[in-house]
Amino acid sequence: MKIKRLLIGGIISAICICSFASCNKKLNNPPVTSQILYTLSSRYSKPFILVSDNTKEDGSGTLVFKDTDGVQFNVNINIDTIGEFLPDYRYCTSESYIPAYYNAHPELFAPFSENGHDFRNENSGHNMYYHNFDEIDETVRFACETASNMERISNGSSENYISSSSARIHFVPADCIGTSVYHNYPSIIIPSSYSSHCLSEDKIEELISEIQVGYVETLREINDTEKLSELTYEQIMLAPLPEMHNITLNDKVVFSTMEDYYPYSNYLEGDDTGYCYTFKIKRANDPESIFTHQQFFEDIGWKYSNNGTDISFTKGDTSLVYHIERFYTADYNGDPKCEFNAEATLNGEPCAYIGNYRTDHNVSNSENIDFQFTINEKAFRDIFGIEFEFDQINGTGKIVKYGD
């Protein structure tokens, strides 16, 4: 009886394995040569010839074709899997005739060099160069209009199981060649089919903005302070620096680094964004703790005090207070821990635009609290009367005003 049960169990297991295996199925077949030739001739209204077939037994691989003028290109057949456990798979086919055609006919790009524009066919690519920030707008508009007037070479046929590659025109800063590592230059697709068009006005504006920001970022990347200094303030602020170093007061460094208050956002002078500085106090609950910037605040007329519970900055009738509160909770393992938070108030009212760091400690180390608090430009200006001047080329700054 036991043997019978084992035999039945083995048969059931074999059936299950076969069922699972059947899930790993082929969703389509690779195209045969006749299908590819038909699609190509329909798409481009001309005959093509198979030069070589380098596909493998499973149907994947590369075929080389050429047109009657000898322009060679590849048709690639790849296998894509779908799912993770016993995945299905399908054949994906693509052809690259359009870029091969344009590379073989550089004369088609002669109009891009008109009116003194710097266009180059190089390294199997098509590059439109601009030589400074002020050339970007006109260069992009000229290239888009010229590309839109190019002859269409594709019918855009409906045989979409074979995708086609596009040809692009890249916008490259001529004065950064050989020095920039910013190689992902923005581009436009050459509208090669009869149904395709160049960019709309809104998209052109977006492209111009993208290239302008990228150009400033590239100059920063290669530290070309000479070209950066030629930009207007509005132009250079398209890509403001994420941090400033060695901020001085009367030629003495008071802040080593000020960072963007909202990371990855553009610096907006006078707004809640801008640069900030994070102050740190070791053992903030100890009245004898050392605050390294105490002398700085005293130099600009503010009194600093710490009674172990409240950290205060006062001047006349103005008082900024951090009240530190401590409470005990448990971590995810159920072990006790100490947490604390500091509420900032200005003249007794909550002060929203001053940040502090909520921190937790193991109970055994809860006697000493290391506190950090962040003050941004708005708080520096509105509370302490401090105005900064930042050098967006060299990445430094200075305090140009403090007090009333």
C-alpha positions as MATLAB code, in Angstrom:
seq = 'MKIKRLLIGGIISAICICSFASCNKKLNNPPVTSQILYTLSSRYSKPFILVSDNTKEDGSGTLVFKDTDGVQFNVNINIDTIGEFLPDYRYCTSESYIPAYYNAHPELFAPFSENGHDFRNENSGHNMYYHNFDEIDETVRFACETASNMERISNGSSENYISSSSARIHFVPADCIGTSVYHNYPSIIIPSSYSSHCLSEDKIEELISEIQVGYVETLREINDTEKLSELTYEQIMLAPLPEMHNITLNDKVVFSTMEDYYPYSNYLEGDDTGYCYTFKIKRANDPESIFTHQQFFEDIGWKYSNNGTDISFTKGDTSLVYHIERFYTADYNGDPKCEFNAEATLNGEPCAYIGNYRTDHNVSNSENIDFQFTINEKAFRDIFGIEFEFDQINGTGKIVKYGD';
ca = [
       0.000    0.000    0.000;
       2.874    2.300    0.896;
       4.548    1.587   -2.446;
       1.322    2.385   -4.260;
       1.049    5.723   -2.483;
       4.638    6.549   -3.386;
       3.985    5.642   -7.023;
       0.877    7.812   -7.172;
       2.778   10.684   -5.501;
       5.568   10.361   -8.074;
       3.104   10.483  -10.960;
       1.428   13.577   -9.502;
       4.818   15.269   -9.025;
       5.774   14.502  -12.613;
       2.483   15.960  -13.833;
       3.088   19.123  -11.777;
       6.612   19.488  -13.165;
       5.337   19.104  -16.709;
       2.619   21.672  -16.025;
       5.138   24.157  -14.720;
       7.465   23.511  -17.641;
       4.668   24.204  -20.076;
       4.455   27.713  -18.602;
       7.912   28.471  -19.963;
       6.625   29.027  -23.468;
       7.613   30.856  -26.618;
       5.271   33.755  -27.311;
       6.244   34.296  -30.959;
       8.567   33.043  -33.648;
      11.645   34.823  -35.004;
      11.012   36.397  -38.423;
      12.282   34.541  -41.455;
      14.348   36.276  -44.143;
      11.421   36.685  -46.503;
       9.403   38.479  -43.809;
      12.284   40.842  -43.066;
      12.841   41.625  -46.748;
       9.145   42.334  -47.254;
       9.030   44.686  -44.228;
      12.147   46.559  -45.329;
      11.022   47.023  -48.925;
       7.568   48.116  -47.777;
       9.003   50.518  -45.232;
      11.563   52.179  -47.522;
      10.103   51.585  -51.021;
      13.236   49.899  -52.352;
      14.670   46.379  -52.638;
      17.209   44.947  -50.170;
      19.718   42.095  -50.339;
      20.778   39.695  -47.573;
      24.559   39.905  -47.110;
      25.098   37.470  -44.234;
      23.117   35.492  -41.688;
      24.729   35.141  -38.267;
      21.737   33.842  -36.347;
      22.006   30.891  -33.971;
      19.934   27.702  -33.749;
      17.471   29.391  -31.397;
      16.809   32.085  -34.024;
      18.548   34.955  -32.237;
      21.494   36.811  -33.693;
      22.304   39.326  -36.432;
      21.574   39.492  -40.139;
      23.348   41.962  -42.418;
      21.451   43.548  -45.307;
      22.222   46.217  -47.885;
      20.237   48.320  -50.301;
      20.966   48.531  -54.013;
      23.372   51.440  -53.381;
      25.459   49.315  -51.030;
      24.359   50.842  -47.725;
      24.795   48.043  -45.167;
      22.968   47.739  -41.862;
      22.025   45.143  -39.267;
      18.809   43.413  -38.317;
      19.117   42.185  -34.733;
      16.972   39.405  -33.276;
      17.061   39.188  -29.487;
      15.276   37.002  -26.965;
      13.515   38.812  -24.114;
      12.259   36.898  -21.073;
       9.017   37.747  -19.282;
       8.639   36.894  -15.610;
      11.096   35.409  -13.124;
      10.041   31.837  -12.279;
      10.060   29.692  -15.436;
       9.721   32.856  -17.550;
       8.103   33.051  -20.957;
      10.130   34.506  -23.774;
       9.616   36.385  -26.992;
      11.704   37.413  -29.996;
      12.286   41.143  -30.454;
      13.598   42.321  -33.820;
      15.051   45.707  -34.769;
      16.694   47.161  -37.868;
      19.102   50.103  -38.219;
      18.690   51.237  -41.828;
      17.815   54.886  -41.051;
      21.065   55.787  -39.201;
      23.073   53.764  -41.753;
      21.410   55.638  -44.619;
      22.103   59.067  -43.126;
      25.697   58.124  -42.319;
      26.162   57.080  -45.950;
      24.729   60.350  -47.273;
      26.478   63.273  -45.528;
      25.435   65.541  -48.398;
      21.905   65.551  -46.964;
      23.211   67.598  -44.035;
      24.678   70.442  -46.115;
      21.810   72.825  -45.154;
      22.803   72.547  -41.481;
      26.050   74.410  -42.214;
      24.362   77.403  -43.811;
      24.569   80.898  -42.333;
      27.775   80.093  -40.494;
      26.407   77.248  -38.366;
      28.927   74.676  -37.139;
      27.559   71.268  -38.134;
      29.726   68.150  -38.305;
      29.200   64.542  -39.359;
      31.650   62.679  -37.166;
      32.051   59.334  -35.419;
      28.908   57.976  -37.098;
      26.970   60.824  -35.516;
      25.503   64.187  -36.476;
      26.511   67.066  -34.226;
      25.390   70.669  -34.201;
      27.898   72.794  -32.272;
      27.268   76.040  -30.415;
      30.155   78.198  -29.224;
      28.704   80.037  -26.251;
      25.551   80.405  -24.184;
      24.060   83.109  -26.397;
      24.161   80.863  -29.491;
      22.049   78.093  -27.979;
      18.566   79.472  -28.661;
      19.118   80.343  -32.342;
      21.143   77.176  -33.021;
      18.436   74.888  -31.674;
      15.648   76.637  -33.570;
      17.649   76.579  -36.810;
      18.469   72.880  -36.434;
      14.846   71.939  -35.703;
      13.542   73.867  -38.718;
      16.243   72.444  -41.005;
      15.640   68.887  -39.798;
      11.914   69.288  -40.379;
      12.613   70.155  -44.037;
      14.748   67.066  -44.698;
      13.553   64.440  -47.158;
      11.552   61.617  -45.577;
      12.948   58.166  -46.385;
      10.453   55.919  -44.622;
       6.817   55.100  -45.291;
       6.289   54.214  -41.652;
       4.704   50.873  -42.617;
       2.513   48.994  -40.169;
       4.768   45.918  -39.816;
       5.691   46.883  -36.286;
       7.074   43.502  -35.197;
      10.369   44.815  -36.590;
      11.227   48.122  -34.957;
      13.469   50.708  -36.582;
      16.262   52.836  -35.129;
      16.315   56.609  -35.417;
      19.002   59.084  -36.383;
      19.694   62.022  -34.091;
      21.328   65.423  -34.182;
      23.170   66.211  -30.952;
      23.824   69.690  -29.600;
      27.431   69.947  -28.431;
      29.264   72.844  -26.706;
      32.225   73.560  -28.990;
      34.199   75.320  -26.264;
      34.135   72.259  -23.986;
      35.344   69.569  -26.408;
      37.989   67.298  -24.948;
      37.550   68.547  -21.398;
      33.990   67.744  -20.420;
      32.843   64.369  -19.119;
      29.233   65.419  -19.707;
      28.677   63.275  -22.797;
      24.913   62.829  -22.694;
      24.271   65.760  -24.988;
      20.621   66.631  -25.728;
      19.417   65.804  -29.228;
      16.524   65.775  -31.649;
      15.334   62.888  -33.804;
      15.532   63.455  -37.547;
      11.909   63.101  -38.740;
      12.562   60.360  -41.294;
       9.033   59.075  -41.944;
       6.256   60.879  -43.778;
       4.090   60.919  -40.670;
       6.781   62.265  -38.323;
       7.342   65.898  -37.508;
       9.927   67.922  -35.665;
       9.357   69.292  -32.177;
       6.483   71.594  -31.251;
       7.236   75.110  -30.025;
       6.747   74.047  -26.390;
       9.136   71.107  -26.822;
      11.695   73.364  -28.518;
      11.535   75.729  -25.537;
      12.057   72.787  -23.169;
      15.010   71.578  -25.230;
      16.619   75.039  -25.238;
      16.247   75.252  -21.465;
      17.727   71.773  -21.019;
      20.749   72.644  -23.173;
      21.294   75.967  -21.391;
      21.274   74.302  -17.968;
      23.549   71.538  -19.241;
      26.014   74.069  -20.624;
      26.329   75.877  -17.292;
      26.695   72.531  -15.503;
      29.427   71.528  -17.962;
      31.364   74.746  -17.346;
      31.110   74.075  -13.629;
      32.187   70.481  -14.155;
      35.386   71.483  -15.918;
      35.852   74.491  -13.599;
      36.056   76.974  -16.454;
      35.813   80.100  -14.325;
      36.712   82.336  -17.267;
      33.660   81.315  -19.318;
      31.453   81.256  -16.230;
      32.410   84.845  -15.526;
      31.158   85.817  -18.993;
      27.621   84.666  -18.136;
      24.999   86.993  -16.722;
      23.723   86.385  -13.190;
      20.444   85.006  -14.581;
      22.314   82.608  -16.859;
      24.664   81.248  -14.226;
      21.772   80.806  -11.781;
      20.181   78.268  -14.128;
      22.534   75.829  -12.404;
      23.357   77.226   -8.948;
      26.001   75.518   -6.846;
      24.686   72.994   -4.287;
      26.939   74.353   -1.539;
      29.217   77.251   -0.613;
      32.521   77.102    1.232;
      34.536   79.364    3.522;
      31.895   81.965    4.309;
      33.589   84.907    5.970;
      32.824   87.822    8.269;
      35.391   90.604    8.080;
      37.717   88.272    6.150;
      37.543   85.586    8.844;
      35.949   82.220    8.000;
      32.933   81.638   10.226;
      31.091   78.871    8.333;
      33.055   76.134    6.596;
      30.206   74.954    4.354;
      26.671   76.128    3.687;
      24.454   73.710    1.781;
      21.294   73.975   -0.292;
      18.435   74.053    2.229;
      16.234   71.994   -0.092;
      18.588   69.563   -1.875;
      18.104   69.211   -5.642;
      16.114   72.454   -5.818;
      17.274   75.634   -7.489;
      18.588   78.337   -5.238;
      16.079   81.180   -4.965;
      17.468   84.314   -3.384;
      15.149   85.720   -0.743;
      12.884   82.660   -0.643;
      12.599   79.841    1.914;
      15.076   77.977   -0.235;
      18.704   79.017   -0.344;
      21.739   78.001    1.649;
      21.809   76.943    5.283;
      24.237   76.027    8.007;
      23.887   73.194   10.508;
      25.206   73.970   13.989;
      26.265   71.157   16.295;
      26.469   71.133   20.088;
      28.111   68.204   21.866;
      26.330   67.205   25.093;
      23.658   69.867   24.600;
      21.965   68.941   27.895;
      25.132   69.926   29.781;
      25.285   73.660   30.633;
      29.063   73.399   30.374;
      28.944   72.068   26.801;
      30.997   73.934   24.228;
      29.271   75.705   21.334;
      31.956   76.453   18.760;
      30.023   79.372   17.206;
      29.282   81.168   20.467;
      31.892   83.843   19.732;
      30.394   84.461   16.297;
      26.957   85.242   17.720;
      28.475   87.407   20.433;
      30.443   89.345   17.788;
      27.209   90.267   16.007;
      25.498   91.283   19.255;
      23.669   88.124   20.360;
      23.941   86.329   23.709;
      24.087   82.521   23.731;
      23.044   80.512   26.757;
      22.360   76.887   27.643;
      20.840   75.726   30.914;
      20.732   72.074   29.929;
      17.116   72.246   28.811;
      16.830   75.426   26.769;
      19.344   76.694   24.204;
      18.759   80.419   23.738;
      19.888   83.257   21.497;
      18.798   86.678   22.733;
      19.300   90.274   21.661;
      17.209   93.050   23.136;
      13.564   91.978   23.023;
      14.191   89.153   20.528;
      14.632   85.621   21.785;
      15.130   82.401   19.819;
      14.827   79.328   22.054;
      15.292   75.626   21.430;
      13.517   73.688   24.183;
      14.862   70.151   24.341;
      12.384   67.467   25.408;
      13.379   63.913   26.229;
      11.147   60.856   26.383;
      11.565   57.095   26.429;
      10.248   54.634   23.891;
      11.219   51.209   22.551;
      12.949   50.184   19.358;
      11.664   47.562   16.894;
      13.120   44.795   19.105;
      11.274   46.091   22.144;
      14.439   47.367   23.801;
      14.123   50.733   25.592;
      15.630   53.798   23.999;
      15.673   57.517   24.629;
      14.411   59.992   22.063;
      14.484   63.750   22.164;
      13.196   66.615   20.133;
      13.770   70.358   20.253;
      10.985   72.800   19.535;
      12.158   76.171   18.211;
      10.240   79.275   19.268;
      10.796   82.923   18.362;
       9.505   85.301   21.038;
       7.359   82.455   22.335;
       5.817   81.547   18.966;
       6.681   78.417   16.913;
       9.465   79.149   14.432;
       8.658   77.079   11.344;
      11.627   77.788    9.121;
      14.346   76.668   11.512;
      15.077   72.968   11.323;
      16.352   70.607   14.007;
      17.377   66.993   14.037;
      15.318   64.523   16.027;
      17.686   61.934   17.428;
      17.461   58.754   19.485;
      19.910   57.033   21.802;
      20.253   53.774   23.642;
      19.111   54.259   27.212;
      22.623   53.598   28.499;
      23.905   56.619   26.552;
      20.974   58.965   27.090;
      22.790   61.190   29.561;
      24.606   63.082   26.817;
      22.613   64.608   23.989;
      24.425   65.765   20.843;
      22.120   68.304   19.258;
      22.081   69.722   15.716;
      19.979   72.567   14.410;
      19.824   74.162   10.964;
      19.325   77.844   10.147;
      18.556   78.826    6.553;
      19.041   82.154    4.830;
      15.533   83.351    5.595;
      16.053   82.762    9.322;
      19.526   84.321    9.220;
      18.055   87.398    7.564;
      14.726   87.765    9.402;
      15.942   86.862   12.901;
      19.614   87.768   13.062;
      19.705   90.467   10.383;
      22.466   88.617    8.501;
      22.771   89.128    4.755;
      25.043   86.942    2.631;
      26.734   87.514   -0.695;
      27.635   84.339   -2.559;
      30.107   83.904   -5.381;
      28.444   81.453   -7.782;
      31.675   81.063   -9.780;
      34.192   80.264   -7.049;
      31.737   78.765   -4.567;
      32.565   81.076   -1.660;
      30.577   83.615    0.325;
      30.722   86.409    2.847;
      28.478   88.178    5.316;
      27.883   91.684    4.042;
      25.431   92.861    6.718;
      24.364   91.972   10.223;
      22.284   93.620   12.883;
      19.636   96.251   12.308;
];
